[in-house]
PDB file of C-alpha atoms in Angstrom:
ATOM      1  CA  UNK A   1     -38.540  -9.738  54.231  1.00 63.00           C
ATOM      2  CA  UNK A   2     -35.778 -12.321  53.536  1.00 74.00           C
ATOM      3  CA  UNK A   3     -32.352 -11.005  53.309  1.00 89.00           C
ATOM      4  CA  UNK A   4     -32.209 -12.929  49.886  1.00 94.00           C
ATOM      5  CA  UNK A   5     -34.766 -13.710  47.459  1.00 95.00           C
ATOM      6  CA  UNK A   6     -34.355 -15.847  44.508  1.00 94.00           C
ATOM      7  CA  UNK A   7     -37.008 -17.561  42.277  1.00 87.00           C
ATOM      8  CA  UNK A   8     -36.278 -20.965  42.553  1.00 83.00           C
ATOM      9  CA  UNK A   9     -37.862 -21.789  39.017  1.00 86.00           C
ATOM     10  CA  UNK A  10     -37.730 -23.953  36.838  1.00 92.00           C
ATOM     11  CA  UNK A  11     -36.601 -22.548  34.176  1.00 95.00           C
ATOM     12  CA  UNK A  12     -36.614 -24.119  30.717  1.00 97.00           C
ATOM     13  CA  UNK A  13     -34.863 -22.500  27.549  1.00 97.00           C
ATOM     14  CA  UNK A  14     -33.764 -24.080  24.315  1.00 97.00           C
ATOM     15  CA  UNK A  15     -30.233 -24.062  23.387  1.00 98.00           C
ATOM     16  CA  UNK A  16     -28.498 -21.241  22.173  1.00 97.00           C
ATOM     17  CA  UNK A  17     -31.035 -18.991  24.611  1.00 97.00           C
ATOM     18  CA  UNK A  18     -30.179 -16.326  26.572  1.00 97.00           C
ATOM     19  CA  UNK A  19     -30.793 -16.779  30.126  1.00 97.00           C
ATOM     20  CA  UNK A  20     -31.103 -14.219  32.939  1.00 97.00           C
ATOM     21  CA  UNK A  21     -30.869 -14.995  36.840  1.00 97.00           C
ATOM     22  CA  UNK A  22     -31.472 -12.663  39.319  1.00 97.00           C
ATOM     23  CA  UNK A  23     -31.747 -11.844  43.001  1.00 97.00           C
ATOM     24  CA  UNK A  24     -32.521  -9.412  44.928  1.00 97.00           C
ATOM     25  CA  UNK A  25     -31.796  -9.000  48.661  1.00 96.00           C
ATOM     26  CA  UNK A  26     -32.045  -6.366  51.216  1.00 95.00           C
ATOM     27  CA  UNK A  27     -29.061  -5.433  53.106  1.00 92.00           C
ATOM     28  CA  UNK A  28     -27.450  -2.757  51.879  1.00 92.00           C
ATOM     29  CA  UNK A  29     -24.242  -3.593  53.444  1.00 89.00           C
ATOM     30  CA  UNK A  30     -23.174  -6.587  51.455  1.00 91.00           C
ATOM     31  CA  UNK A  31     -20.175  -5.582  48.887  1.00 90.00           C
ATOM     32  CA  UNK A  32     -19.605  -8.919  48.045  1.00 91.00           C
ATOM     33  CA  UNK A  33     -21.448 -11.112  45.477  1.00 94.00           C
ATOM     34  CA  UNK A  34     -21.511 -15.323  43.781  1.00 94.00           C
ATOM     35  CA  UNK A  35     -22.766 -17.046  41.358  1.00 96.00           C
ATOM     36  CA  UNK A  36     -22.091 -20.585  42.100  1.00 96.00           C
ATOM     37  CA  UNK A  37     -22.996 -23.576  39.977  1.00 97.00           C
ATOM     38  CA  UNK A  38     -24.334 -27.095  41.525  1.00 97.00           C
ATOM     39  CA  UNK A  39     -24.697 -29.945  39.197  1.00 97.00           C
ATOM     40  CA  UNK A  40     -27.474 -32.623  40.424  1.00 93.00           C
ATOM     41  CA  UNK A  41     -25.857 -34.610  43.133  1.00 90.00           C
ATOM     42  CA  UNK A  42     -22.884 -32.785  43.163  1.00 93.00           C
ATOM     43  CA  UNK A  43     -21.718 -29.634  45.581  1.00 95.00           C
ATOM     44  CA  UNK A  44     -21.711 -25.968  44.541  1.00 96.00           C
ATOM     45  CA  UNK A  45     -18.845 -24.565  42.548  1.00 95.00           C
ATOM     46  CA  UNK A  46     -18.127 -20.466  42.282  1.00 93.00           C
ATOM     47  CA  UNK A  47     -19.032 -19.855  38.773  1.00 95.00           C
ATOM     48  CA  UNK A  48     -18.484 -15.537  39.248  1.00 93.00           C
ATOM     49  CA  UNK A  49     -17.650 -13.269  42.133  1.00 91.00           C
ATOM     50  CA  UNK A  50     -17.701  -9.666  41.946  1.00 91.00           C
ATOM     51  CA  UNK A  51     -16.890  -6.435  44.485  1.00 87.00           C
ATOM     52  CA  UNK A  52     -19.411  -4.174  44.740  1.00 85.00           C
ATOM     53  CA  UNK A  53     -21.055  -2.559  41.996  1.00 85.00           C
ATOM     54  CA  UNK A  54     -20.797  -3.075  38.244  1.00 86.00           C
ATOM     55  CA  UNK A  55     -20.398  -5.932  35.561  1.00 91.00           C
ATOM     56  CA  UNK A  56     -17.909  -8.870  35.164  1.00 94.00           C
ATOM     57  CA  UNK A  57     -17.857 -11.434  32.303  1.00 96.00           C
ATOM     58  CA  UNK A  58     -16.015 -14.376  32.079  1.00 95.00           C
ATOM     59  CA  UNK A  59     -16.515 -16.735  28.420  1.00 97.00           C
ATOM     60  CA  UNK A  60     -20.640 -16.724  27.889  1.00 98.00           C
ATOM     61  CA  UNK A  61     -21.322 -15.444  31.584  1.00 98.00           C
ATOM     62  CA  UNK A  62     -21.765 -12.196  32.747  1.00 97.00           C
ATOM     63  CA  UNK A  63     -22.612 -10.888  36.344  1.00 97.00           C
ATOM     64  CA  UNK A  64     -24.059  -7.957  37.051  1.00 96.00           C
ATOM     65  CA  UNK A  65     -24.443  -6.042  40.328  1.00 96.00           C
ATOM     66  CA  UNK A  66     -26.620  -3.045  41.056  1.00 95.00           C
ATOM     67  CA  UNK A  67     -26.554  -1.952  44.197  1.00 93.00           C
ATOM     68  CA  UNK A  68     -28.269   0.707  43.902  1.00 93.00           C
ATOM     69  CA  UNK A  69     -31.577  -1.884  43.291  1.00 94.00           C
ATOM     70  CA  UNK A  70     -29.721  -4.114  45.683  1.00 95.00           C
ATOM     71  CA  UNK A  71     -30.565  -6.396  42.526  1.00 95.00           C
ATOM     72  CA  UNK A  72     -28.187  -8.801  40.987  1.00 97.00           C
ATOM     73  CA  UNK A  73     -28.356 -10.818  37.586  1.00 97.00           C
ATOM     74  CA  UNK A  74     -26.349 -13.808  36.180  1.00 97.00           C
ATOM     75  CA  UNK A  75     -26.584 -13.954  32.361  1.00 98.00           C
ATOM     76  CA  UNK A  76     -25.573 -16.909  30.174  1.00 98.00           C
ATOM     77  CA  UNK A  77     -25.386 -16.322  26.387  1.00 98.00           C
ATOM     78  CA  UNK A  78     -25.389 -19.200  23.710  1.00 98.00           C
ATOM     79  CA  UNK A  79     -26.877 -21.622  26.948  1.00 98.00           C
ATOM     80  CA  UNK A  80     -25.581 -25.397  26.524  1.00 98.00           C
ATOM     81  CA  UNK A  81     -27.762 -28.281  27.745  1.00 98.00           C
ATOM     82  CA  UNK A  82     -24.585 -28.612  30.104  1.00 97.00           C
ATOM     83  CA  UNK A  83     -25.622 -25.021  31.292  1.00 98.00           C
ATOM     84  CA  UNK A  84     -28.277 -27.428  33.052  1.00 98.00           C
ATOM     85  CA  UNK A  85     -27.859 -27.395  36.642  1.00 97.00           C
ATOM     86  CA  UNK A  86     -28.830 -25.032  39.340  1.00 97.00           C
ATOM     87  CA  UNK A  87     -27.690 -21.684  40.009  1.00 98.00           C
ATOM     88  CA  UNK A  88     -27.219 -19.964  43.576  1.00 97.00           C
ATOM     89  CA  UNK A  89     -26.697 -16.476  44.065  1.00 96.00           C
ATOM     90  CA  UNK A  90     -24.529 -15.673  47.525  1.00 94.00           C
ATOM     91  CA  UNK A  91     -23.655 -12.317  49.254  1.00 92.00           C
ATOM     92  CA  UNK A  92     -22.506 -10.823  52.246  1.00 88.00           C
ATOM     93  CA  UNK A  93     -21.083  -7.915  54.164  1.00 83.00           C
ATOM     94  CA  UNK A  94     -17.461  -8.833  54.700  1.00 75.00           C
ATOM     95  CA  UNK A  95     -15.950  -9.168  57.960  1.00 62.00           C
ATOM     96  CA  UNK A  96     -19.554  -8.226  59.305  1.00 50.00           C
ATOM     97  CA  UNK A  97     -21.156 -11.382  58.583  1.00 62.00           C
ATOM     98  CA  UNK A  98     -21.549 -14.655  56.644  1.00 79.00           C
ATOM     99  CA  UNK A  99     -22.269 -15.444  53.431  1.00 87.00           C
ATOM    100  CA  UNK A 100     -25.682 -15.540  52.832  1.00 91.00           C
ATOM    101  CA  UNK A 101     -27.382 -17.506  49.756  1.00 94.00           C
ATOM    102  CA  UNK A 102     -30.564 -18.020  47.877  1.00 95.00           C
ATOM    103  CA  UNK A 103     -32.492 -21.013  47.099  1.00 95.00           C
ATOM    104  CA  UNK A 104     -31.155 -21.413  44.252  1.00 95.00           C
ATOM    105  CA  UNK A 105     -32.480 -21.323  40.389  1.00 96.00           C
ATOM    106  CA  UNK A 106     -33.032 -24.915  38.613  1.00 96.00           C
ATOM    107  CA  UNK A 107     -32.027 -24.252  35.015  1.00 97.00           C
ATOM    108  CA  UNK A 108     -32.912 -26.444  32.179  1.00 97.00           C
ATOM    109  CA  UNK A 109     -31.621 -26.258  28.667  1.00 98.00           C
ATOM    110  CA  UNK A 110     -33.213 -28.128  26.031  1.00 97.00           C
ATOM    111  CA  UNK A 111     -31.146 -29.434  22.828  1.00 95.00           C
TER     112      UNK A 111
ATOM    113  CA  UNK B   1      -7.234 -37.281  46.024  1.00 54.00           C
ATOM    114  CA  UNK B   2      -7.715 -33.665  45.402  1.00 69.00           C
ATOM    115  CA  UNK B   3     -10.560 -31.145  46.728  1.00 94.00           C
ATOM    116  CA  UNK B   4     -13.013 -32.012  49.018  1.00 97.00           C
ATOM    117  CA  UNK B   5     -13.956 -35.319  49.626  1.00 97.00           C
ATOM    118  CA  UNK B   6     -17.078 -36.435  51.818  1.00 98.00           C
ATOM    119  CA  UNK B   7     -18.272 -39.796  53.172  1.00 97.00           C
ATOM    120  CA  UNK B   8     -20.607 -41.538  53.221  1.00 97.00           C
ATOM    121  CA  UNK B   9     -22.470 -40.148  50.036  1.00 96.00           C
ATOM    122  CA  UNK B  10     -25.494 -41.671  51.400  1.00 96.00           C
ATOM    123  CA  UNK B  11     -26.778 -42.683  54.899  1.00 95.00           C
ATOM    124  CA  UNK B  12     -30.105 -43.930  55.906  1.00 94.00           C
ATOM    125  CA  UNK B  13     -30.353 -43.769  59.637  1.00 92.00           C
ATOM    126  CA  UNK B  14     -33.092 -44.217  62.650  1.00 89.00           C
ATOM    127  CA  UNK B  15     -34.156 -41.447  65.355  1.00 87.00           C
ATOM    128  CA  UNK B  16     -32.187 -43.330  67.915  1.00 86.00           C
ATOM    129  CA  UNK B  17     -29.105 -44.313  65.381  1.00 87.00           C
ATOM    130  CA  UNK B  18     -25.371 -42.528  66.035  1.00 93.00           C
ATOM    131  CA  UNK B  19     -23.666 -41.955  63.352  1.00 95.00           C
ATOM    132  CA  UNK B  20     -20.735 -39.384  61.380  1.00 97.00           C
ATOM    133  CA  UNK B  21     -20.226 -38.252  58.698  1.00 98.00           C
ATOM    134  CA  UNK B  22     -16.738 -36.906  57.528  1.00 98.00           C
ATOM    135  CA  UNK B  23     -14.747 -34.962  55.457  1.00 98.00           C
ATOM    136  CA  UNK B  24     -11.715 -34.558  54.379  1.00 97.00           C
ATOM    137  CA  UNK B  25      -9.968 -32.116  52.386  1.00 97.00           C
ATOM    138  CA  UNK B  26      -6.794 -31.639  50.403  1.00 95.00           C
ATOM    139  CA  UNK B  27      -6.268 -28.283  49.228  1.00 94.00           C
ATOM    140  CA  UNK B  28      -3.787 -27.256  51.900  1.00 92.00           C
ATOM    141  CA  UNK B  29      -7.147 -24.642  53.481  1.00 91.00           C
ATOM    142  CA  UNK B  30      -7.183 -23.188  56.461  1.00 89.00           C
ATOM    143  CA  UNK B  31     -11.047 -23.309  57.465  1.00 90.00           C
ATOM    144  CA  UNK B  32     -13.899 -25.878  57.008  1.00 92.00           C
ATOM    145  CA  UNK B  33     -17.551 -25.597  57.395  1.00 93.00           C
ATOM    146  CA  UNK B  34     -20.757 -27.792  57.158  1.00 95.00           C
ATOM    147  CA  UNK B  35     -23.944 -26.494  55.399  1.00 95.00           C
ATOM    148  CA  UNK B  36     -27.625 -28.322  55.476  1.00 96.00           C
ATOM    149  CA  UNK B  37     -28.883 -28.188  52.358  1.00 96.00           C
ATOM    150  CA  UNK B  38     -33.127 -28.660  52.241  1.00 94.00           C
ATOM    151  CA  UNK B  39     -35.248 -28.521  49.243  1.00 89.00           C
ATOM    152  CA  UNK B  40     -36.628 -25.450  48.596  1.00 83.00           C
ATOM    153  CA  UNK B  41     -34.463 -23.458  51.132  1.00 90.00           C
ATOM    154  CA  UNK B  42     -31.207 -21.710  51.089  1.00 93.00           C
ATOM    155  CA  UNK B  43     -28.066 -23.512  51.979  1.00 94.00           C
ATOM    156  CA  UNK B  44     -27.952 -23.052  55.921  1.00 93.00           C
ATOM    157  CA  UNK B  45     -24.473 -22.197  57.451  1.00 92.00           C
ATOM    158  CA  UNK B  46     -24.197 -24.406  60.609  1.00 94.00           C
ATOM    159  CA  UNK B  47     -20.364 -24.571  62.136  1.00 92.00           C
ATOM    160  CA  UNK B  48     -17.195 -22.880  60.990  1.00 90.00           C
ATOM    161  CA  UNK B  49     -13.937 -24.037  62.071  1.00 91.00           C
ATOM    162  CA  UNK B  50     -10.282 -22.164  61.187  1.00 85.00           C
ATOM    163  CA  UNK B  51      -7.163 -23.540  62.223  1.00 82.00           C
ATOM    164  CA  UNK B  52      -9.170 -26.205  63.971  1.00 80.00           C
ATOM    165  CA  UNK B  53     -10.658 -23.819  66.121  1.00 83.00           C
ATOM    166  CA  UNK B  54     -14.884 -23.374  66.157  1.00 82.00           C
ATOM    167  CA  UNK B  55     -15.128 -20.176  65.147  1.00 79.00           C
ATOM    168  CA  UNK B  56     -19.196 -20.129  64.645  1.00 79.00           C
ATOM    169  CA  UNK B  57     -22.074 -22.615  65.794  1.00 79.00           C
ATOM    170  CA  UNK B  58     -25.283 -21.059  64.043  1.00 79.00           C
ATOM    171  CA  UNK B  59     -27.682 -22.493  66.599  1.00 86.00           C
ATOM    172  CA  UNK B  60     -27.423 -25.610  65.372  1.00 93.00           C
ATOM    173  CA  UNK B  61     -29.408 -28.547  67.928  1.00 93.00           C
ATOM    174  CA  UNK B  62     -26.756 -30.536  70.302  1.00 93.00           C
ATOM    175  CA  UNK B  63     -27.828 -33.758  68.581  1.00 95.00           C
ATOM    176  CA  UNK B  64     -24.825 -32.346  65.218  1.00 96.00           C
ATOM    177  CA  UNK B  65     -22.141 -32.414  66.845  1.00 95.00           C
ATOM    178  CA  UNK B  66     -19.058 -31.201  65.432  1.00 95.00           C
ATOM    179  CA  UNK B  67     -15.291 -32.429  65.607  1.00 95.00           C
ATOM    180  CA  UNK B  68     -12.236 -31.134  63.833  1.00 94.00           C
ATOM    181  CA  UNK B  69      -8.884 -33.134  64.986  1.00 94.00           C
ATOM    182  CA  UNK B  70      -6.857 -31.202  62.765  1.00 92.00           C
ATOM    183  CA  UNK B  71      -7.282 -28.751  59.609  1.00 89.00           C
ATOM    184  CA  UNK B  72      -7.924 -31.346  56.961  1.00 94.00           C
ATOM    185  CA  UNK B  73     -10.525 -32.953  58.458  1.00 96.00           C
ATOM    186  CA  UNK B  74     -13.717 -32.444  59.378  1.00 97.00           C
ATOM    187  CA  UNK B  75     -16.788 -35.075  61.338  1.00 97.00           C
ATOM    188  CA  UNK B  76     -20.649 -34.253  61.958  1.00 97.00           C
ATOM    189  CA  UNK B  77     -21.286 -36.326  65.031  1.00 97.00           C
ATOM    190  CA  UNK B  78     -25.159 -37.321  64.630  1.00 96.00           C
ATOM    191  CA  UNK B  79     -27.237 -39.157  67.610  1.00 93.00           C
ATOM    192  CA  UNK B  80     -31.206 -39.179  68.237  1.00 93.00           C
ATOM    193  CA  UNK B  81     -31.993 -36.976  64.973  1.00 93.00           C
ATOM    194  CA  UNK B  82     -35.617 -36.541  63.951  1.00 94.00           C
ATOM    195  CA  UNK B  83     -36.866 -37.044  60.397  1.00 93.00           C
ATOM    196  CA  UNK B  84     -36.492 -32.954  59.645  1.00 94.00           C
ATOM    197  CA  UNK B  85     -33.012 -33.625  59.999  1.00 95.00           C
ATOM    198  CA  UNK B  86     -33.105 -35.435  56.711  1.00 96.00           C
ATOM    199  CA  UNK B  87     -31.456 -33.410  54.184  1.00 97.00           C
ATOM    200  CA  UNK B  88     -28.142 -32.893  52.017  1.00 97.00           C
ATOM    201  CA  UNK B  89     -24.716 -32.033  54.134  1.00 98.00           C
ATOM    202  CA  UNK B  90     -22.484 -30.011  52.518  1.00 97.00           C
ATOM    203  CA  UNK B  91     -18.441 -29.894  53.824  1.00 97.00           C
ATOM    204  CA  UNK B  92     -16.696 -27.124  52.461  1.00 94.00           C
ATOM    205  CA  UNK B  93     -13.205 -25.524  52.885  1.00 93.00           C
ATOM    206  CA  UNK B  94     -11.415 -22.113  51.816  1.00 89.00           C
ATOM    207  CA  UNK B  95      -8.066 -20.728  52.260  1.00 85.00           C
ATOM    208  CA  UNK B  96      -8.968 -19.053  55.899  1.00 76.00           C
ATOM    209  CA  UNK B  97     -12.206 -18.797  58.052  1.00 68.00           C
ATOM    210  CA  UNK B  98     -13.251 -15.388  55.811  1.00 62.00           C
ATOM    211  CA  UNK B  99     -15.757 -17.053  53.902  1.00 55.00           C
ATOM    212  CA  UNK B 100     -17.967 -14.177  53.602  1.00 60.00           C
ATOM    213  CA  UNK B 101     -14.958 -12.552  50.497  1.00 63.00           C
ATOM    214  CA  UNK B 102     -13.466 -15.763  49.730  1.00 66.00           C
ATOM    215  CA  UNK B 103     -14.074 -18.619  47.385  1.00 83.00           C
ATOM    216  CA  UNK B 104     -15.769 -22.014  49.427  1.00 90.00           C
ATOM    217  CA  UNK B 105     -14.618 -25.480  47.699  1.00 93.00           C
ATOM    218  CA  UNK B 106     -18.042 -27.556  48.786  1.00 96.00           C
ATOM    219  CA  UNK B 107     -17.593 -31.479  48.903  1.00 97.00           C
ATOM    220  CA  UNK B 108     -20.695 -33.576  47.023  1.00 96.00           C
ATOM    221  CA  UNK B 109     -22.260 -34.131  49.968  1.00 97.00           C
ATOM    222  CA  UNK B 110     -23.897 -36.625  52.404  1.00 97.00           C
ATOM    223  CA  UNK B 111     -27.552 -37.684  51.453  1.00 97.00           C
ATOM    224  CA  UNK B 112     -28.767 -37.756  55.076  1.00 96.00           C
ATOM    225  CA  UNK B 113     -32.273 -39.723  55.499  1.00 95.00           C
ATOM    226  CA  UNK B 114     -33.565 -40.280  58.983  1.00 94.00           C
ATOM    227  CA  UNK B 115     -36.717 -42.594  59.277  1.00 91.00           C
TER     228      UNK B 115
END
């Protein structure tokens, strides 16, 4: 089993969608959790972080982390067609190991 | 100048070419990293350096290698690669070499292609 799994899509949605991302991984040691953003031909950007368990939002995003599941989501409300890009989840343990990331999600968001 | 600035963006190379890539950033960070970047795979962590010292070399082949003269910069020696090698390379910084609980500032890349 992969430490990380993430579908890697597509995913198409019209605009003004709600979109859900998700991982889910299997070491139940990592306490810290990413969202970042990458932009076709361009390098990832942290879009969220969050500490352990429970929810964060920030404008139209929203992480969640239950670690319980050792599942994560990434929802966008109202998606943009500038929402288009893809999406990579990213974890690890702390000072026990390196940050570990998906494949990454391609998003699409249709005007 | 500001972030994290990588050239060349694009590099077309043969197996028995030697080349670099570099990078160079300018947010006053600590550590730098490189990442491979492959469709359809995760991004791959291959050498950390903070304060210009390697701090991690994730089995990466002895034809990368690495070279960090001082904390801004950062160069991906490349000699004899094989077409696998062909792939996105990602530079990245952050404030110190604790990337696992701290934010990474990635570069656009270099668009490696090895015939």
């Amino acid at each position: 089993q992969k430490e990380v799994e993430q579908d890697p899509g597509p995913l198409s949605v019209p605009e003004g969608a709600i979109v859900s991302l998700n991982c889910t991984y299997s070491n139940s040691a990592f306490q810290y959790f990413m969202w970042y953003r990458q932009y076709s031909r361009k390098g990832p950007e942290l879009l969220m972080y969050t500490y352990s368990s429970g929810n964060k939002e920030d404008g139209r995003f929203t992480a969640q982390v239950d670690k319980s599941s050792k599942y994560i989501s990434l929802f966008i409300r109202d998606s943009q067609p500038s929402d288009s890009a893809t999406y990579l989840c990213a974890m690890s343990a702390g000072s026990q190991g390196n940050l570990i990331f998906g494949k990454g999600t391609k998003l699409s968001v249709k005007p | 100048e500001t972030g994290v600035t990588q050239t060349p963006r694009h590099l077309v190379m043969g197996m028995t070419n030697k080349k670099s890539l570099k990078c160079e950033q300018h947010l006053g960070h600590n550590a730098m990293y490189w990442y491979k970047q492959s469709a359809k795979k995760p991004l791959e962590l291959m050498f950390v350096y903070n304060f210009k010292e390697q701090t991690e070399n994730n089995s990466v082949p002895s034809r990368f290698s690495p070279e960090c003269p001082n904390s801004s910069h950062l160069f991906l020696h490349l000699h004899t690669l094989q077409p696998e090698d062909s792939a996105l390379y990602l530079c990245a910084s952050s404030r110190d070499g604790t990337s696992n609980t701290g934010e990474l500032f990635f570069g656009e890349g270099s668009r490696l292609t090895v015939l």
